[in-house]
Amino acid sequence: MILKKIAVVLCITASIACNKKETKEKQIQKMDTNILLTEWNTPFGAPPFDKIKSEDYLPAFNIALEKHIEEIKTIIENKEAPNFKNTIQALETSGFYLNRLTNVFYAVNAANTNDTLKTVDKELAPRLASHWDDVVLNPQLFERVKAVYNQKEKLNLTEEGLRLLNKKHKWFVRSGANLKGIPADRLREINAKLASLSQKFGQNLLDETNTFEFHTTDKNDLGNLPTSLAALSEEEAITRGHNNGWSFTLQRPSINPFLQSSPNRKARKQLFDGYALRGNNGNEADNKIIIQKLTSLRVEKANLLGHNTHAEYVLSDAMAKEPKAVFDFMDKLWPFALEMAKKERKALADNMKSEGISETFSGSDWRYYVEKVRKERYAYDEEATRPYFEFTAVRQGVFALAEKLFGLTFTELNNVPKWHKDQQAFEVLEADGTHLGLIYMDFFARESKRGGAWMNSLINQSNINGMIHPIVTNNFNYPAPTKNGPSLLSFSEAETLFHEFGHALHGLFSKVKYQSLSGTNVPRDFVEFPSQVMENWMSEPEVLKLFAKHYQTGKVIPDEMIKKMKDANSFNSGFTTIEYMAAAYLDMKWHTLKDTELRDVNSFEKEAMKNLGLIEEILPRYRSTYFSHIFSGGYSSGYYSYLWSEVLDADAFQAFKETGNIFDSETAKRFRHMLSKGGSKPGMDLYVEFRGQEPKIDPLLKKKGFQ
Ligand SMILES: [Zn+2]
């Protein structure tokens, strides 16, 4: 569950001072014919989804981009000396239409797309990237920003104003605005190379994943694979040109259930090895040379921008601040998780032995025996819990929790425009009845929606010339109710609702002046904290009893079922933690290299894992040659973030527990205050204000059963 922060962010909101009368009139004429560029006279200023046509987006973007370029020009050509208002605040408030459009377009494209929107998306991505490059690499604009930055001590700015100035300045510096001549040219060259290497890495991985196939005609190989998955692998076999049998691939939804279900050791090993060797087969799709070049160029880039390592460059903008902080917290957790994983290994190997198999227990056996031991020990059937998690009941559960903690209430609205008939909209009200914001919830899977669950901001909160209230969305892929029955969720699907609702609260609670500092505009290692923390409440019996009621009988979920569910879920936590952490370490090892020497990828990885004491039955969740998060996604030096957020969420929940009341209103007030600050203060400062101290790892150790 990852929050997808889609919008290109930075510089949004409010009205614009445009000096050029002629252009302004021309713009307005063109603009008022396109609904996306008009003022929205809808309830709460919600986007007029019912009136927006897919064909409106591209022309609207054309005008909005043009308009933003003119606004930037106006800032640069201002005859007055640069000051906070005419430069920093002007930059912040420029691009109002562009940013509002970006938010709306990406939200709709993700949740309810069509061919027209897909075409717009393709055309738009490179144009937006180069537009923002033009802004941030504009030397005259940077001169003005720097002039204001250099006198920041004398400007008597508010704390938030100073934060905005620092952040805007940093944005330019991190993009290389300080470089001139040869280093500037080299940076541009490196950026282009990095982009094409990353792209090639992803392409190779896709090829390697798609080429592999394991085909069988022996039904026994399937073991107790669920019928629906068996049917899918039957279809896969036909697609791949077989007349009969079942085909399995290296896509996770195909390989994982097979590894869990198949009693055929040899077949398991074949798939397991196929997965582990992707990008490492010495063929055309091999990723090793790409990794060498990527890691070397990243060091060179970091050096150009004044940092020793790539990780140092990336983390200077994160809550962790520096690589040492990341290693420190992982080093504390690692031994406990490793010890637990070793215990799990013993239990699994013993179980295999008891079946009369005398060979050595190996990595490809792990998942199969986990499922077996889980069933034997806990007799837990996830299907039996579904009737207690009907989706409306779960939704009312998060609303009830928000009322208990923060006094919020939710009123369904039928008069606001929606992007799909299944979407629901709620006005969020404070305890005293005042308006806080709007939340849209879109629950069901459909062809026009991408997979997963996520939160978007349609309108960010801000308060420059009056309060702009936030409008946020939550999106899921739950099965829609049918004539035969309601939409019943699994425990983890219900947990996802609490998770995404946590992101929504982060957006709704925002109380800052500048929208680029509002809500979820926070570093990557903070952003999952407000969402993950909500999952803690969900699994508390006190909260479950508020909403987990059988959809037919109305009976509250039995205590015994809650206990079984918790025990079964926590079994194998050593393995999942170790496999994740090994990858997080690998990421950090690659990105704390200080020189540009080209490393042999396999021996580098082997050495790193050996130093950790990783047991050979466990591989890093991603090995280097298929670690797309860090080599073709945006997570380099950031894969640790999920666990970092887990430390925060367990420690924050502990603050509630310590009061003896998980709904304690004083603690909830401080928690809300922390979220209301968005990115207007450094994450650690906010956390310490809330908790009175920096986060400790003990609550997480306890939660994971390590202590
Ligand atoms: Zn999330």
CSV table of C-alpha atoms in Angstrom, one decimal, residues 379-681:
chain,number,residue,atom,x,y,z
A,379,ALA,CA,-6.4,-23.2,12.1
A,380,TYR,CA,-7.1,-19.8,10.7
A,381,ASP,CA,-9.4,-19.4,7.6
A,382,GLU,CA,-9.4,-15.9,6.2
A,383,GLU,CA,-12.6,-16.5,4.3
A,384,ALA,CA,-14.5,-17.0,7.6
A,385,THR,CA,-13.7,-13.5,8.7
A,386,ARG,CA,-15.1,-11.7,5.5
A,387,PRO,CA,-18.7,-11.6,6.6
A,388,TYR,CA,-17.6,-9.3,9.5
A,389,PHE,CA,-16.0,-6.8,7.1
A,390,GLU,CA,-18.8,-5.7,4.8
A,391,PHE,CA,-17.4,-2.5,3.1
A,392,THR,CA,-20.0,-0.1,4.4
A,393,ALA,CA,-19.5,-1.3,7.9
A,394,VAL,CA,-15.7,-0.8,7.6
A,395,ARG,CA,-16.3,2.7,6.2
A,396,GLN,CA,-18.5,3.5,9.2
A,397,GLY,CA,-15.7,2.0,11.3
A,398,VAL,CA,-13.1,4.6,10.2
A,399,PHE,CA,-15.7,7.4,10.5
A,400,ALA,CA,-16.5,6.2,14.1
A,401,LEU,CA,-12.8,6.1,15.0
A,402,ALA,CA,-12.3,9.7,13.6
A,403,GLU,CA,-15.3,10.8,15.7
A,404,LYS,CA,-13.9,9.2,18.9
A,405,LEU,CA,-10.4,10.6,18.4
A,406,PHE,CA,-11.1,14.0,16.9
A,407,GLY,CA,-14.8,14.6,17.1
A,408,LEU,CA,-15.2,14.6,13.3
A,409,THR,CA,-18.5,13.8,11.7
A,410,PHE,CA,-19.3,12.9,8.1
A,411,THR,CA,-22.4,13.8,6.1
A,412,GLU,CA,-23.0,12.2,2.7
A,413,LEU,CA,-23.5,14.7,-0.1
A,414,ASN,CA,-25.6,14.1,-3.1
A,415,ASN,CA,-25.2,17.5,-4.7
A,416,VAL,CA,-21.5,17.5,-5.5
A,417,PRO,CA,-20.3,16.4,-9.0
A,418,LYS,CA,-18.6,12.9,-9.2
A,419,TRP,CA,-16.3,11.3,-11.7
A,420,HIS,CA,-18.2,8.0,-11.5
A,421,LYS,CA,-21.7,7.0,-10.2
A,422,ASP,CA,-20.2,4.6,-7.6
A,423,GLN,CA,-18.2,7.4,-6.0
A,424,GLN,CA,-19.3,8.7,-2.7
A,425,ALA,CA,-18.8,12.2,-1.3
A,426,PHE,CA,-18.8,13.3,2.3
A,427,GLU,CA,-18.6,16.7,4.0
A,428,VAL,CA,-16.2,16.5,7.0
A,429,LEU,CA,-17.4,18.5,9.9
A,430,GLU,CA,-15.6,19.6,13.1
A,431,ALA,CA,-17.1,18.7,16.5
A,432,ASP,CA,-18.7,22.2,16.6
A,433,GLY,CA,-20.2,21.8,13.2
A,434,THR,CA,-17.8,24.0,11.2
A,435,HIS,CA,-16.7,22.8,7.8
A,436,LEU,CA,-13.3,21.1,7.6
A,437,GLY,CA,-13.2,19.7,4.0
A,438,LEU,CA,-14.5,17.2,1.6
A,439,ILE,CA,-13.6,13.5,1.1
A,440,TYR,CA,-14.5,11.5,-2.0
A,441,MET,CA,-14.4,7.7,-1.6
A,442,ASP,CA,-14.4,5.4,-4.7
A,443,PHE,CA,-14.5,1.8,-3.5
A,444,PHE,CA,-15.0,-0.7,-6.3
A,445,ALA,CA,-12.7,-2.3,-8.9
A,446,ARG,CA,-13.5,-1.6,-12.6
A,447,GLU,CA,-11.7,-1.7,-15.9
A,448,SER,CA,-11.2,2.1,-16.0
A,449,LYS,CA,-9.4,2.1,-12.6
A,450,ARG,CA,-5.7,1.1,-12.0
A,451,GLY,CA,-4.9,-1.5,-9.4
A,452,GLY,CA,-4.2,-0.9,-5.7
A,453,ALA,CA,-5.4,1.7,-3.3
A,454,TRP,CA,-4.3,5.4,-3.0
A,455,MET,CA,-5.2,8.9,-1.8
A,456,ASN,CA,-5.2,12.1,-3.9
A,457,SER,CA,-5.5,15.7,-3.1
A,458,LEU,CA,-7.8,17.5,-5.5
A,459,ILE,CA,-7.6,20.8,-3.7
A,460,ASN,CA,-4.7,21.4,-1.2
A,461,GLN,CA,-5.4,23.5,1.9
A,462,SER,CA,-3.9,27.0,1.9
A,463,ASN,CA,-4.6,30.3,3.5
A,464,ILE,CA,-2.9,33.2,1.8
A,465,ASN,CA,-5.9,35.3,0.8
A,466,GLY,CA,-8.5,33.5,2.9
A,467,MET,CA,-8.9,29.8,3.8
A,468,ILE,CA,-9.0,27.3,0.9
A,469,HIS,CA,-10.5,24.1,2.4
A,470,PRO,CA,-9.0,20.7,1.3
A,471,ILE,CA,-10.7,18.2,-1.0
A,472,VAL,CA,-9.2,14.7,-0.9
A,473,THR,CA,-10.0,11.3,-2.3
A,474,ASN,CA,-9.6,7.7,-1.3
A,475,ASN,CA,-9.6,5.0,-3.9
A,476,PHE,CA,-9.8,1.2,-3.6
A,477,ASN,CA,-10.3,-1.9,-5.7
A,478,TYR,CA,-12.8,-3.8,-3.7
A,479,PRO,CA,-15.2,-6.3,-5.3
A,480,ALA,CA,-18.4,-4.6,-6.1
A,481,PRO,CA,-21.6,-5.9,-4.5
A,482,THR,CA,-23.7,-8.2,-6.8
A,483,LYS,CA,-27.3,-9.2,-6.9
A,484,ASN,CA,-26.2,-12.3,-4.9
A,485,GLY,CA,-24.3,-10.6,-2.1
A,486,PRO,CA,-22.6,-7.6,-0.6
A,487,SER,CA,-19.0,-6.5,-0.9
A,488,LEU,CA,-17.2,-8.5,1.8
A,489,LEU,CA,-13.5,-7.5,2.5
A,490,SER,CA,-10.6,-9.6,3.8
A,491,PHE,CA,-8.9,-8.4,7.0
A,492,SER,CA,-6.1,-6.8,5.0
A,493,GLU,CA,-8.5,-5.1,2.6
A,494,ALA,CA,-10.3,-3.6,5.6
A,495,GLU,CA,-6.9,-2.5,7.0
A,496,THR,CA,-6.2,-0.8,3.6
A,497,LEU,CA,-9.3,1.4,4.2
A,498,PHE,CA,-7.9,2.6,7.5
A,499,HIS,CA,-4.5,3.1,5.9
A,500,GLU,CA,-5.8,5.3,3.1
A,501,PHE,CA,-8.1,7.2,5.4
A,502,GLY,CA,-5.0,8.1,7.4
A,503,HIS,CA,-3.5,9.8,4.3
A,504,ALA,CA,-6.9,11.5,3.9
A,505,LEU,CA,-6.8,12.9,7.5
A,506,HIS,CA,-3.3,14.2,6.8
A,507,GLY,CA,-4.7,16.2,3.9
A,508,LEU,CA,-7.8,17.3,5.8
A,509,PHE,CA,-6.1,18.4,9.0
A,510,SER,CA,-3.7,20.7,7.2
A,511,LYS,CA,-3.6,24.2,8.6
A,512,VAL,CA,-0.8,26.1,6.9
A,513,LYS,CA,-0.5,29.3,4.8
A,514,TYR,CA,1.3,27.9,1.7
A,515,GLN,CA,-0.2,25.0,-0.2
A,516,SER,CA,3.2,23.6,-1.2
A,517,LEU,CA,3.8,23.0,2.5
A,518,SER,CA,0.4,21.6,3.2
A,519,GLY,CA,-1.0,18.1,4.0
A,520,THR,CA,0.9,15.2,2.5
A,521,ASN,CA,3.6,17.4,0.9
A,522,VAL,CA,6.2,15.9,3.3
A,523,PRO,CA,9.4,13.7,2.8
A,524,ARG,CA,9.0,10.2,1.7
A,525,ASP,CA,10.1,8.7,5.1
A,526,PHE,CA,7.3,10.7,6.8
A,527,VAL,CA,4.4,10.3,4.4
A,528,GLU,CA,3.4,6.7,5.2
A,529,PHE,CA,3.4,7.4,9.0
A,530,PRO,CA,0.0,9.0,9.3
A,531,SER,CA,-1.5,6.2,7.2
A,532,GLN,CA,0.2,3.2,8.8
A,533,VAL,CA,-0.6,4.5,12.3
A,534,MET,CA,-4.3,4.1,11.6
A,535,GLU,CA,-3.9,0.3,11.1
A,536,ASN,CA,-2.9,0.0,14.7
A,537,TRP,CA,-6.4,1.1,15.8
A,538,MET,CA,-8.1,-1.2,13.3
A,539,SER,CA,-6.8,-4.4,14.9
A,540,GLU,CA,-7.6,-3.4,18.5
A,541,PRO,CA,-10.5,-5.4,19.8
A,542,GLU,CA,-12.1,-2.2,21.1
A,543,VAL,CA,-12.2,-0.8,17.6
A,544,LEU,CA,-13.1,-4.0,15.8
A,545,LYS,CA,-16.1,-4.3,18.1
A,546,LEU,CA,-17.3,-0.9,16.9
A,547,PHE,CA,-17.8,-2.0,13.4
A,548,ALA,CA,-16.9,-5.7,12.7
A,549,LYS,CA,-20.4,-7.1,12.8
A,550,HIS,CA,-21.7,-10.0,10.7
A,551,TYR,CA,-23.6,-8.6,7.8
A,552,GLN,CA,-26.4,-11.1,8.2
A,553,THR,CA,-26.7,-11.7,11.9
A,554,GLY,CA,-25.3,-8.4,13.2
A,555,LYS,CA,-23.2,-10.3,15.7
A,556,VAL,CA,-19.9,-8.8,16.8
A,557,ILE,CA,-16.7,-10.6,15.7
A,558,PRO,CA,-15.8,-13.3,18.3
A,559,ASP,CA,-12.8,-12.7,20.5
A,560,GLU,CA,-11.4,-16.1,19.5
A,561,MET,CA,-11.4,-15.2,15.9
A,562,ILE,CA,-9.6,-11.9,16.6
A,563,LYS,CA,-6.9,-13.8,18.5
A,564,LYS,CA,-6.4,-16.4,15.7
A,565,MET,CA,-6.3,-13.7,13.1
A,566,LYS,CA,-3.6,-11.8,15.0
A,567,ASP,CA,-1.4,-14.8,15.7
A,568,ALA,CA,-1.6,-16.2,12.2
A,569,ASN,CA,-0.8,-12.7,10.8
A,570,SER,CA,2.3,-12.3,13.0
A,571,PHE,CA,3.8,-15.8,12.2
A,572,ASN,CA,6.7,-15.5,9.7
A,573,SER,CA,7.3,-11.8,10.6
A,574,GLY,CA,11.0,-12.6,11.0
A,575,PHE,CA,11.2,-13.7,7.4
A,576,THR,CA,9.2,-10.7,6.0
A,577,THR,CA,11.3,-8.2,8.0
A,578,ILE,CA,14.6,-9.7,7.1
A,579,GLU,CA,13.8,-10.1,3.4
A,580,TYR,CA,12.7,-6.4,3.3
A,581,MET,CA,15.6,-5.1,5.4
A,582,ALA,CA,18.2,-7.0,3.3
A,583,ALA,CA,17.0,-5.1,0.3
A,584,ALA,CA,16.9,-1.8,2.2
A,585,TYR,CA,20.6,-2.4,3.3
A,586,LEU,CA,21.5,-3.3,-0.3
A,587,ASP,CA,20.0,0.0,-1.5
A,588,MET,CA,22.0,1.9,1.2
A,589,LYS,CA,25.2,0.0,0.4
A,590,TRP,CA,25.1,0.9,-3.3
A,591,HIS,CA,24.3,4.5,-2.6
A,592,THR,CA,26.9,5.2,0.1
A,593,LEU,CA,29.8,4.5,-2.3
A,594,LYS,CA,32.2,7.4,-2.4
A,595,ASP,CA,34.0,6.8,-5.6
A,596,THR,CA,33.0,6.2,-9.3
A,597,GLU,CA,34.9,2.9,-9.7
A,598,LEU,CA,32.8,0.3,-11.5
A,599,ARG,CA,32.0,-2.6,-9.1
A,600,ASP,CA,31.4,-6.3,-10.0
A,601,VAL,CA,27.7,-6.5,-9.1
A,602,ASN,CA,27.4,-10.1,-7.9
A,603,SER,CA,30.5,-9.9,-5.6
A,604,PHE,CA,29.4,-6.5,-4.3
A,605,GLU,CA,26.0,-7.9,-3.3
A,606,LYS,CA,27.4,-11.1,-1.9
A,607,GLU,CA,29.9,-9.2,0.3
A,608,ALA,CA,27.2,-6.9,1.6
A,609,MET,CA,24.9,-9.7,2.5
A,610,LYS,CA,27.7,-11.7,4.1
A,611,ASN,CA,28.6,-8.7,6.3
A,612,LEU,CA,25.0,-8.6,7.5
A,613,GLY,CA,25.0,-12.3,8.4
A,614,LEU,CA,22.0,-13.0,6.2
A,615,ILE,CA,21.1,-16.7,6.2
A,616,GLU,CA,21.3,-18.3,2.8
A,617,GLU,CA,17.6,-19.5,2.7
A,618,ILE,CA,16.5,-15.9,2.6
A,619,LEU,CA,17.3,-13.6,-0.4
A,620,PRO,CA,16.9,-9.8,-0.3
A,621,ARG,CA,13.3,-9.0,-1.3
A,622,TYR,CA,14.9,-7.5,-4.4
A,623,ARG,CA,18.4,-8.5,-5.6
A,624,SER,CA,20.4,-5.8,-7.4
A,625,THR,CA,19.6,-6.9,-10.9
A,626,TYR,CA,15.8,-6.7,-10.4
A,627,PHE,CA,15.7,-3.9,-7.8
A,628,SER,CA,13.5,-1.6,-9.9
A,629,HIS,CA,12.5,0.6,-7.0
A,630,ILE,CA,16.1,1.9,-6.8
A,631,PHE,CA,17.4,1.5,-10.4
A,632,SER,CA,14.3,2.4,-12.4
A,633,GLY,CA,11.9,3.9,-9.9
A,634,GLY,CA,12.3,6.9,-7.6
A,635,TYR,CA,13.3,5.0,-4.4
A,636,SER,CA,17.1,5.1,-4.5
A,637,SER,CA,18.3,5.5,-0.9
A,638,GLY,CA,14.7,5.5,0.1
A,639,TYR,CA,13.6,1.8,0.3
A,640,TYR,CA,14.1,2.0,4.1
A,641,SER,CA,11.2,4.5,4.3
A,642,TYR,CA,8.4,1.9,4.9
A,643,LEU,CA,10.2,0.5,7.9
A,644,TRP,CA,11.1,4.0,9.2
A,645,SER,CA,7.4,4.9,9.1
A,646,GLU,CA,6.6,1.6,10.9
A,647,VAL,CA,9.0,2.7,13.7
A,648,LEU,CA,7.1,6.0,13.9
A,649,ASP,CA,3.6,4.5,13.8
A,650,ALA,CA,4.3,1.9,16.5
A,651,ASP,CA,5.9,4.5,18.8
A,652,ALA,CA,3.1,7.0,18.1
A,653,PHE,CA,0.4,4.5,18.9
A,654,GLN,CA,2.3,3.6,22.1
A,655,ALA,CA,1.8,7.2,23.1
A,656,PHE,CA,-2.0,6.6,23.2
A,657,LYS,CA,-1.6,3.2,24.9
A,658,GLU,CA,0.5,4.7,27.7
A,659,THR,CA,-2.4,6.9,28.7
A,660,GLY,CA,-4.5,3.7,29.3
A,661,ASN,CA,-7.0,4.9,26.7
A,662,ILE,CA,-6.4,4.4,22.9
A,663,PHE,CA,-8.9,7.2,22.3
A,664,ASP,CA,-7.3,9.6,24.7
A,665,SER,CA,-8.4,13.1,23.6
A,666,GLU,CA,-5.3,15.0,24.8
A,667,THR,CA,-3.0,12.8,22.8
A,668,ALA,CA,-5.3,12.9,19.8
A,669,LYS,CA,-5.1,16.7,20.0
A,670,ARG,CA,-1.3,16.7,19.9
A,671,PHE,CA,-1.4,14.1,17.1
A,672,ARG,CA,-3.7,16.2,15.0
A,673,HIS,CA,-1.6,19.3,15.6
A,674,MET,CA,1.4,17.4,14.2
A,675,LEU,CA,-0.5,16.4,11.1
A,676,SER,CA,-1.9,20.0,10.7
A,677,LYS,CA,1.6,21.3,10.1
A,678,GLY,CA,2.1,19.3,6.9
A,679,GLY,CA,5.6,20.0,5.6
A,680,SER,CA,5.9,23.4,7.2
A,681,LYS,CA,8.3,22.1,9.8
